[in-house]
XYZ file of C-alpha atoms in Angstrom:
400
model
C 30.369 41.381 -10.339
C 28.399 39.047 -12.533
C 26.143 40.180 -15.302
C 22.477 40.729 -14.463
C 20.392 37.628 -15.066
C 23.484 35.552 -15.846
C 22.517 31.906 -15.337
C 19.896 30.209 -13.232
C 21.905 30.356 -10.021
C 19.109 31.660 -7.788
C 17.240 29.714 -5.181
C 14.235 29.253 -7.485
C 15.766 28.028 -10.707
C 14.018 25.391 -12.769
C 15.912 22.440 -11.304
C 15.268 23.474 -7.705
C 11.558 23.995 -8.319
C 11.314 20.603 -10.065
C 13.000 18.863 -7.124
C 10.722 20.610 -4.629
C 7.646 19.597 -6.618
C 8.784 15.982 -6.887
C 9.529 15.765 -3.155
C 6.205 17.377 -2.308
C 4.242 15.003 -4.537
C 6.015 11.929 -3.165
C 5.497 13.139 0.405
C 1.799 13.704 -0.277
C 1.388 10.213 -1.756
C 3.266 8.697 1.179
C 1.037 10.573 3.630
C -2.076 9.209 1.888
C -0.791 5.628 1.936
C 0.310 5.782 5.567
C -2.965 7.410 6.549
C -4.918 4.626 4.850
C -2.910 1.740 6.344
C -2.046 3.257 9.728
C -4.333 0.844 11.662
C -2.702 -2.160 9.970
C 0.825 -0.916 10.688
C 0.438 -0.591 14.449
C 2.739 -3.100 16.099
C 0.680 -3.528 19.256
C 3.735 -3.510 21.508
C 2.038 -1.646 24.323
C 2.513 -4.250 27.042
C -1.098 -5.451 26.795
C -2.574 -8.931 26.906
C -3.185 -9.647 23.230
C -1.681 -11.559 20.307
C 0.536 -8.660 19.174
C 2.142 -8.058 22.564
C 5.575 -9.393 23.484
C 5.079 -8.585 27.163
C 4.844 -11.364 29.719
C 1.049 -11.177 29.682
C 0.863 -11.064 25.863
C 0.335 -13.921 23.413
C 2.844 -13.214 20.658
C 4.876 -16.233 21.813
C 2.156 -18.798 21.066
C 1.441 -17.027 17.761
C 5.062 -17.272 16.637
C 5.335 -20.837 17.907
C 2.215 -21.840 15.967
C 3.633 -20.215 12.847
C 6.973 -21.963 13.267
C 5.235 -25.352 13.538
C 3.137 -24.920 10.398
C -0.199 -24.036 11.994
C -0.469 -20.800 9.957
C -1.973 -18.504 12.606
C -3.594 -15.277 11.487
C -4.135 -12.002 13.294
C -7.736 -10.853 12.954
C -7.976 -7.078 12.624
C -11.339 -6.941 10.858
C -14.645 -8.234 12.216
C -15.485 -9.602 8.748
C -12.731 -12.213 9.216
C -14.483 -13.775 12.211
C -16.746 -16.005 10.154
C -14.209 -18.728 9.332
C -14.433 -22.299 10.573
C -11.028 -22.219 12.263
C -10.597 -21.727 15.999
C -10.615 -18.069 17.084
C -8.945 -16.982 20.338
C -10.439 -13.927 22.068
C -8.338 -12.070 24.654
C -10.430 -9.369 26.365
C -8.278 -7.347 28.747
C -11.005 -6.373 31.186
C -14.589 -7.095 32.134
C -15.696 -3.878 30.419
C -14.834 -5.272 26.960
C -17.973 -5.790 24.892
C -17.958 -9.261 23.281
C -21.540 -9.171 22.009
C -20.837 -8.557 18.306
C -17.818 -10.866 18.208
C -19.645 -13.784 19.802
C -22.635 -13.212 17.529
C -20.332 -13.340 14.497
C -18.799 -16.605 15.676
C -22.088 -18.369 16.414
C -21.504 -22.082 17.045
C -17.983 -22.091 15.588
C -14.995 -23.022 17.761
C -14.163 -20.057 20.004
C -11.844 -19.741 22.996
C -12.237 -16.838 25.439
C -9.279 -16.185 27.766
C -10.164 -14.342 30.959
C -7.866 -11.562 32.263
C -5.754 -12.121 35.360
C -2.906 -9.614 35.605
C -3.021 -5.845 35.974
C 0.107 -4.335 34.421
C 1.511 -1.015 33.265
C 3.750 -0.323 30.275
C 7.459 -0.185 31.105
C 8.701 3.294 30.133
C 12.315 2.062 29.834
C 11.634 -0.943 27.614
C 9.054 -0.501 24.811
C 6.697 -3.446 24.652
C 7.423 -4.631 28.200
C 4.998 -4.496 31.127
C 5.465 -4.058 34.853
C 3.357 -5.998 37.362
C 0.935 -3.812 39.292
C -1.511 -6.204 40.950
C -3.892 -9.047 40.276
C -7.115 -7.996 38.678
C -10.160 -8.278 40.916
C -11.998 -11.540 40.325
C -15.123 -9.519 39.635
C -13.428 -8.032 36.596
C -12.831 -11.498 35.123
C -16.376 -12.557 36.006
C -17.747 -9.596 34.053
C -16.212 -10.641 30.717
C -19.131 -12.917 29.769
C -21.740 -11.413 32.099
C -24.681 -11.181 32.155
C -25.244 -13.876 29.516
C -22.965 -16.368 31.289
C -22.626 -16.136 35.047
C -19.237 -17.452 36.100
C -17.559 -17.391 39.484
C -13.783 -16.855 39.396
C -11.483 -18.078 42.180
C -7.759 -17.544 42.573
C -5.504 -19.410 45.034
C -2.063 -20.968 45.489
C -1.579 -24.107 43.408
C 1.940 -25.234 44.151
C 2.466 -25.905 40.440
C 0.726 -29.289 40.575
C -0.244 -30.969 37.290
C -3.610 -30.175 35.764
C -5.943 -33.000 34.871
C -7.386 -33.386 31.384
C -10.217 -35.599 30.211
C -9.161 -39.225 29.840
C -9.869 -39.329 26.112
C -7.860 -36.206 25.331
C -4.342 -36.478 23.807
C -1.623 -37.256 26.336
C 0.392 -34.290 25.125
C -2.066 -31.931 26.832
C -0.223 -32.017 30.150
C 0.017 -28.675 31.961
C 1.436 -27.701 35.298
C -0.864 -25.363 37.219
C 0.161 -21.662 37.130
C 1.140 -19.938 40.357
C -1.334 -18.826 41.543
C -4.007 -20.600 39.535
C -7.275 -18.990 38.456
C -10.365 -21.212 38.140
C -14.022 -20.793 37.198
C -17.331 -22.334 38.165
C -20.746 -22.072 36.544
C -24.085 -23.792 36.070
C -23.687 -24.907 32.443
C -19.919 -25.374 32.527
C -18.328 -28.669 31.461
C -14.786 -29.251 32.779
C -11.990 -29.933 30.306
C -8.909 -29.067 32.385
C -9.104 -29.143 36.166
C -6.690 -28.831 39.060
C -6.061 -31.475 41.708
C -9.167 -30.367 43.649
C -11.428 -30.554 40.584
C -11.709 -26.818 40.019
C -12.188 -25.920 36.347
C -9.315 -24.146 34.599
C -10.654 -24.722 31.062
C -14.324 -25.418 30.477
C -16.938 -25.681 27.755
C -20.160 -23.724 28.011
C -23.193 -25.527 26.608
C -23.107 -27.963 23.715
C -21.441 -25.632 21.196
C -17.678 -25.359 20.708
C -17.482 -22.402 23.094
C -14.594 -22.624 25.538
C -13.438 -20.430 28.434
C -9.875 -20.486 29.765
C -9.835 -19.145 33.307
C -6.056 -18.787 33.644
C -4.278 -16.985 30.771
C -0.847 -18.201 31.914
C -1.400 -21.481 30.051
C -1.133 -19.691 26.692
C 0.515 -16.345 27.453
C 4.198 -15.550 27.104
C 4.599 -16.436 30.783
C 3.799 -20.065 30.033
C 5.723 -20.170 26.761
C 8.997 -19.881 28.679
C 8.685 -23.579 29.555
C 9.068 -26.046 26.663
C 6.630 -28.559 28.164
C 3.969 -25.907 28.702
C 4.466 -24.601 25.138
C 4.146 -28.104 23.704
C 0.970 -28.698 25.689
C -0.420 -25.339 24.560
C -0.055 -26.276 20.889
C -1.657 -29.666 21.527
C -4.558 -27.944 23.274
C -5.165 -25.499 20.427
C -5.139 -28.367 17.937
C -7.659 -30.266 20.025
C -9.956 -27.261 20.375
C -9.681 -26.690 16.623
C -11.502 -29.981 16.045
C -13.338 -28.764 12.932
C -10.337 -29.791 10.839
C -9.426 -26.210 9.968
C -5.783 -25.595 9.146
C -5.413 -22.165 10.776
C -5.870 -20.520 14.161
C -7.214 -16.970 14.447
C -6.130 -14.557 17.171
C -8.496 -11.611 17.454
C -7.116 -8.166 18.291
C -10.197 -6.096 17.473
C -11.265 -6.385 21.123
C -7.907 -4.885 22.105
C -8.251 -1.773 19.947
C -6.181 -2.907 16.959
C -9.009 -3.456 14.507
C -8.818 -2.081 10.978
C -12.069 -0.213 10.405
C -13.300 0.283 6.798
C -11.807 3.410 5.268
C -12.802 5.077 1.972
C -9.190 6.201 1.624
C -7.954 2.609 1.930
C -10.323 1.503 -0.839
C -8.310 3.612 -3.277
C -5.285 1.366 -2.745
C -7.056 -2.018 -2.634
C -8.251 -4.049 -5.637
C -10.380 -3.544 -7.643
C -10.239 0.228 -7.078
C -6.432 0.228 -7.284
C -6.641 0.027 -11.079
C -8.805 3.155 -11.176
C -6.416 4.977 -8.830
C -3.403 4.118 -10.986
C -5.293 5.186 -14.114
C -6.168 8.553 -12.609
C -2.600 9.030 -11.394
C -1.251 8.237 -14.869
C -3.760 10.665 -16.428
C -2.707 13.431 -14.052
C 0.964 12.715 -14.759
C 0.421 12.822 -18.517
C -1.576 16.037 -18.180
C 1.291 17.568 -16.240
C 3.817 16.433 -18.836
C 1.672 17.869 -21.609
C 1.285 21.158 -19.761
C 5.031 21.519 -19.385
C 6.097 20.182 -22.785
C 3.396 21.558 -25.077
C 4.476 24.009 -27.743
C 2.493 26.122 -30.150
C -1.199 26.984 -29.932
C -3.515 24.096 -29.110
C -5.339 22.640 -32.104
C -9.032 22.137 -31.840
C -9.924 18.483 -32.182
C -12.292 17.584 -35.009
C -15.654 16.054 -34.211
C -15.630 12.270 -33.960
C -19.190 12.147 -35.392
C -20.026 14.579 -38.169
C -23.368 16.326 -38.607
C -25.889 15.486 -41.362
C -27.978 12.567 -42.614
C -25.112 11.131 -44.621
C -22.892 10.939 -41.556
C -25.721 9.324 -39.590
C -26.210 6.680 -42.280
C -22.478 6.053 -42.528
C -22.183 5.625 -38.770
C -25.142 3.232 -38.657
C -23.648 1.213 -41.496
C -20.309 1.119 -39.730
C -21.954 -0.244 -36.574
C -23.741 -2.952 -38.563
C -20.523 -3.807 -40.386
C -18.519 -3.961 -37.145
C -21.112 -6.283 -35.595
C -20.950 -8.553 -38.675
C -24.733 -8.394 -39.186
C -24.869 -6.958 -42.715
C -25.566 -10.434 -44.136
C -28.656 -10.865 -41.950
C -30.591 -7.725 -42.854
C -32.499 -9.388 -45.709
C -35.828 -10.096 -43.909
C -35.975 -6.577 -42.496
C -35.259 -4.998 -45.867
C -37.988 -7.158 -47.456
C -40.474 -5.908 -44.837
C -39.404 -2.325 -45.522
C -39.904 -2.678 -49.306
C -43.250 -4.447 -48.814
C -44.499 -1.677 -46.518
C -43.399 1.042 -48.915
C -44.887 -0.770 -51.934
C -48.146 -1.253 -50.055
C -48.442 2.487 -49.589
C -47.447 3.307 -53.149
C -49.649 0.728 -54.905
C -52.567 0.819 -52.510
C -52.431 -2.753 -51.284
C -55.636 -3.415 -49.273
C -55.046 -3.400 -45.528
C -56.760 -6.782 -45.149
C -53.951 -8.430 -47.104
C -51.084 -9.406 -44.852
C -47.976 -11.569 -45.262
C -48.200 -14.058 -48.165
C -51.456 -12.521 -49.424
C -49.762 -9.124 -49.791
C -46.818 -10.740 -51.575
C -49.176 -12.434 -54.033
C -50.833 -9.084 -54.710
C -47.417 -7.493 -55.413
C -46.541 -10.373 -57.767
C -49.560 -9.463 -59.821
C -48.106 -6.081 -60.737
C -46.651 -5.738 -64.171
C -42.950 -6.236 -64.659
C -40.337 -8.827 -65.395
C -39.368 -9.740 -61.827
C -41.665 -11.175 -59.166
C -41.608 -9.742 -55.630
C -41.729 -13.129 -53.883
C -38.684 -14.394 -55.770
C -36.645 -11.305 -54.917
C -37.816 -11.452 -51.312
C -36.766 -15.110 -51.021
C -33.289 -14.241 -52.340
C -32.950 -11.467 -49.761
C -34.052 -13.745 -46.909
C -31.596 -16.472 -47.924
C -28.637 -14.093 -48.307
C -25.915 -14.598 -45.709
C -22.875 -13.229 -47.425
C -22.598 -9.418 -47.503
C -22.206 -9.453 -51.277
C -25.312 -11.587 -51.783
C -27.225 -9.324 -49.425
C -26.167 -6.244 -51.387
C -27.195 -7.825 -54.683
C -30.605 -8.872 -53.315
C -31.227 -5.405 -51.849
C -30.323 -3.747 -55.136
C -32.704 -6.075 -56.975
C -35.586 -5.177 -54.645
C -34.785 -1.486 -54.942
C -34.755 -1.775 -58.742
C -38.085 -3.673 -58.659
C -39.701 -0.863 -56.703
C -38.140 1.815 -58.884
C -39.307 0.015 -62.036
C -42.904 -0.083 -60.783
C -42.985 3.613 -59.908
C -41.463 5.092 -63.083
């Protein structure tokens, strides 16, 4: 049998406790960081119709294609990022999606709204995939911009015939109609892309750069399977982004992937990150001191001592640190004049030069005005000290 208390071989020896504490602290910090950035880390692979989805109805294909061709697309997770001049693509997944705040934030800037078409369900066997359920009712697509914009949506067999663009648009914008094709009609709708019968597939509402794409298959992953359709999609986005902006924004806040402001996230973002790191370092040093301290704690001496002498020394130190000791001459002259006026009974009606002339009339070898002029002209600390001593001696000489 071993001797009692021989060695730290128990389950709670110093090394084991230290490891448990370190793991617990790291796990706590990791939980805080993940909790703060959880909305930004969601992949969005839920089979939906948005820019993060790699399902057939998603738009991750056009996003990656735009990035590969130098168009620097950006995923918008915060409503504060909607104010840029670049084209923003909105992908509401149903007519119940509220676009009021997003459209108000965009104003007259280039905006493309893609209407929903497909009703899908997430594939349980393949994460990120979607299974076809049915076509969405046309009333659901009509409700995306209602009641502000009343649009009528129609869906019918197209046969894959070419779509027609405006004659002055780039020739690269050459699409084949999806099967089936979804079109829109409205009072204040200007056609940009139409089918063979003249039905609007892409239109502009009003005079602002506000566009509505009736059929999402022109830009979704379904259309990106064809090289010609993908090339035309990039040409179309460039044309819609006519403000000259160098990026294209794809909003996902309407799809539930927005990053709402979080007080916890502020701790890890500049400029508050510096404060967080400082506090963490202070806590770490306090812990190290608590574990490594030896002997009784010594009481720290006061940084500022009591008494008039200490007060004067501190004031002098502040003046010296500011480099203003050479510029105190005029104030010291005023102080001596005021004190001499009380001691010698200078009439109150005498002010400024008149009071100085009165003080010059007092007996003595030195004249007050000459000493005062020396003090006012002093700039060097040594000259200032000499002038102040001379004034002090003048006053002392008169009061002996």
